[in-house]
Short mmCIF file of C-alpha atoms in Angstrom, two decimals:
data_model
loop_
_atom_site.label_atom_id
_atom_site.label_comp_id
_atom_site.label_asym_id
_atom_site.label_seq_id
_atom_site.Cartn_x
_atom_site.Cartn_y
_atom_site.Cartn_z
CA MET A 1 0.00 0.00 0.00
CA ALA A 2 1.39 3.40 -1.02
CA LEU A 3 2.07 6.04 1.62
CA THR A 4 0.41 9.44 1.44
CA ALA A 5 2.59 12.50 0.96
CA ALA A 6 2.12 13.44 4.63
CA GLU A 7 3.17 9.95 5.77
CA GLN A 8 6.21 10.00 3.50
CA SER A 9 7.19 13.41 4.82
CA ARG A 10 6.74 12.32 8.44
CA LYS A 11 8.81 9.19 7.84
CA TRP A 12 11.62 11.22 6.21
CA ARG A 13 11.66 13.71 9.11
CA GLU A 14 11.92 10.83 11.61
CA LYS A 15 14.97 9.50 9.75
CA ASN A 16 16.53 13.00 9.48
CA PRO A 17 15.84 14.74 12.83
CA ASP A 18 18.92 16.98 12.63
CA TYR A 19 17.84 18.45 9.31
CA ASP A 20 14.37 19.14 10.71
CA LYS A 21 15.79 20.89 13.80
CA GLU A 22 18.17 22.93 11.68
CA TRP A 23 15.43 23.99 9.25
CA LYS A 24 13.16 25.04 12.12
CA ALA A 25 15.99 27.07 13.67
CA ASN A 26 16.88 28.76 10.37
CA ASN A 27 13.30 29.47 9.24
CA PRO A 28 11.30 30.67 12.26
CA GLU A 29 9.00 32.95 10.27
CA LYS A 30 8.17 30.30 7.65
CA ARG A 31 7.51 27.79 10.43
CA LYS A 32 5.31 30.24 12.34
CA LYS A 33 3.30 30.99 9.20
CA ALA A 34 2.91 27.29 8.34
CA LEU A 35 1.82 26.41 11.88
CA LYS A 36 -0.72 29.24 11.89
CA LYS A 37 -2.13 28.04 8.56
CA TRP A 38 -2.32 24.45 9.84
CA ARG A 39 -4.08 25.52 13.07
CA GLU A 40 -6.64 27.49 11.06
CA LYS A 41 -7.38 24.38 8.96
CA ASN A 42 -7.51 22.13 12.07
CA PRO A 43 -9.10 24.24 14.84
CA ASN A 44 -10.27 21.29 16.97
CA HIS A 45 -7.19 19.09 16.62
CA SER A 46 -5.61 20.19 19.90
CA LYS A 47 -8.81 19.73 21.92
CA GLU A 48 -9.48 16.32 20.37
CA TRP A 49 -5.90 15.21 20.93
CA LYS A 50 -6.04 16.25 24.60
CA VAL A 51 -9.29 14.32 25.09
CA ASN A 52 -7.92 11.22 23.33
CA ASN A 53 -4.65 11.40 25.29
CA SER A 54 -5.93 12.60 28.66
CA GLU A 55 -3.69 10.27 30.69
CA TYR A 56 -0.59 11.51 28.87
CA VAL A 57 -1.70 15.13 29.34
CA LYS A 58 -2.24 14.60 33.09
CA LYS A 59 1.18 12.97 33.43
CA TYR A 60 2.83 15.75 31.41
CA HIS A 61 1.23 18.52 33.49
CA LYS A 62 2.11 16.77 36.74
CA GLU A 63 5.75 16.49 35.63
CA TRP A 64 5.77 20.11 34.42
CA ARG A 65 4.43 21.34 37.76
CA LYS A 66 7.07 19.26 39.58
CA ASN A 67 9.87 20.75 37.45
CA ASN A 68 8.59 24.34 37.44
CA ARG A 69 7.74 25.11 41.07
CA GLY A 70 9.43 28.49 40.76
CA LYS A 71 7.20 29.57 37.87
CA ILE A 72 4.11 28.30 39.65
CA ASN A 73 5.04 30.13 42.86
CA ALA A 74 5.75 33.34 40.92
CA ASN A 75 2.39 33.16 39.12
CA ASN A 76 0.54 32.43 42.37
CA SER A 77 2.25 35.35 44.10
CA LYS A 78 1.41 37.66 41.21
CA ARG A 79 -2.23 36.55 41.32
CA ARG A 80 -2.47 37.00 45.10
CA ALA A 81 -0.99 40.50 44.81
CA ALA A 82 -3.39 41.41 42.00
CA LYS A 83 -6.33 40.07 44.02
CA LEU A 84 -5.33 42.15 47.06
CA GLN A 85 -4.96 45.27 44.96
CA ALA A 86 -8.29 44.56 43.23
CA MET A 87 -10.29 44.21 46.48
CA PRO A 88 -12.18 47.45 47.16
CA SER A 89 -12.65 48.64 50.75
CA TRP A 90 -16.41 48.05 50.53
CA ALA A 91 -16.08 44.38 49.54
CA ASN A 92 -17.62 41.95 52.04
CA LYS A 93 -14.67 39.72 53.00
CA LYS A 94 -16.90 37.31 54.97
CA THR A 95 -19.18 36.77 51.95
CA ILE A 96 -16.16 36.25 49.70
CA ASP A 97 -14.73 33.68 52.15
CA MET A 98 -18.12 31.92 52.27
CA ILE A 99 -18.23 31.72 48.45
CA TYR A 100 -14.83 29.97 48.48
CA ILE A 101 -15.99 27.56 51.22
CA ILE A 102 -19.16 26.70 49.25
CA ALA A 103 -17.07 26.17 46.11
CA ASN A 104 -14.84 23.75 47.98
CA ILE A 105 -17.84 21.81 49.37
CA CYS A 106 -19.51 21.65 45.93
CA ASN A 107 -16.24 20.70 44.17
CA LYS A 108 -16.39 23.88 42.05
CA THR A 109 -13.93 26.67 41.33
CA VAL A 110 -14.47 30.36 42.01
CA ASP A 111 -14.23 32.44 38.85
CA HIS A 112 -14.08 36.20 38.43
CA VAL A 113 -16.81 37.15 35.94
CA VAL A 114 -14.76 40.17 34.91
CA PRO A 115 -11.11 38.97 34.98
CA LEU A 116 -8.76 40.57 37.50
CA GLN A 117 -6.04 40.80 34.86
CA SER A 118 -6.67 41.21 31.16
CA SER A 119 -5.36 43.26 28.28
CA VAL A 120 -8.91 44.58 27.75
CA VAL A 121 -10.50 44.98 31.20
CA CYS A 122 -9.59 44.51 34.86
CA GLY A 123 -12.30 43.57 37.35
CA LEU A 124 -12.49 43.81 41.12
CA HIS A 125 -12.28 41.06 43.71
CA TRP A 126 -15.67 41.40 45.37
CA GLU A 127 -18.69 39.15 45.90
CA ALA A 128 -20.75 40.32 42.88
CA ASN A 129 -17.84 39.56 40.54
CA LEU A 130 -17.55 35.93 41.67
CA GLN A 131 -19.28 32.87 40.24
CA LEU A 132 -19.01 29.13 40.81
CA LEU A 133 -17.94 27.04 37.81
CA THR A 134 -16.73 23.52 37.25
CA GLN A 135 -13.00 23.23 36.57
CA GLN A 136 -13.74 22.48 32.91
CA GLU A 137 -16.03 25.52 32.53
CA ASN A 138 -13.47 27.76 34.21
CA SER A 139 -10.64 26.45 32.01
CA SER A 140 -12.64 26.93 28.83
CA LYS A 141 -13.63 30.47 29.87
CA SER A 142 -9.97 31.23 30.50
CA ASN A 143 -9.41 34.99 30.87
CA LYS A 144 -12.33 36.06 28.67
CA HIS A 145 -15.18 38.43 29.38
CA ASP A 146 -18.52 38.72 27.56
CA PHE A 147 -19.12 42.45 27.10
CA ASP A 148 -22.67 41.95 25.79
CA THR A 149 -24.13 40.86 29.12
CA PRO A 150 -24.02 42.59 32.50
CA LEU A 151 -21.09 41.25 34.53
CA GLY A 152 -20.53 38.67 31.81
CA ARG A 153 -23.63 36.61 32.76
#
């Protein structure tokens, strides 16, 4: 059975890894453009791959977290500092604490409807800007805000 052009190309690259590395290093703009074009043609590939390889993804992330404690600590510190700076004096700290307790009991995550840090908008850390989401919902929302609805709801 004859190989497709993509299979032939993949096989050749496997046999010639140094050439592939060298080409990528010498042609960053071409590579970036080709990857962008491929991602536009295959928008769901990454999501599907992650679903089909969930055990590998979990193992990879666990290993990454183990090897990058410094980055994780720096990001957590930055987030805590942003949260403290984003908490107005009139925020009800007891209500906010209760929302986090309820989230923990219900196995949910607390999400800021209007993100605390964004290139477009920065929200406040107060009770009306918090919502309970599943981990999956919160991850898919990422750092986005829906400007067409009040408080993103």
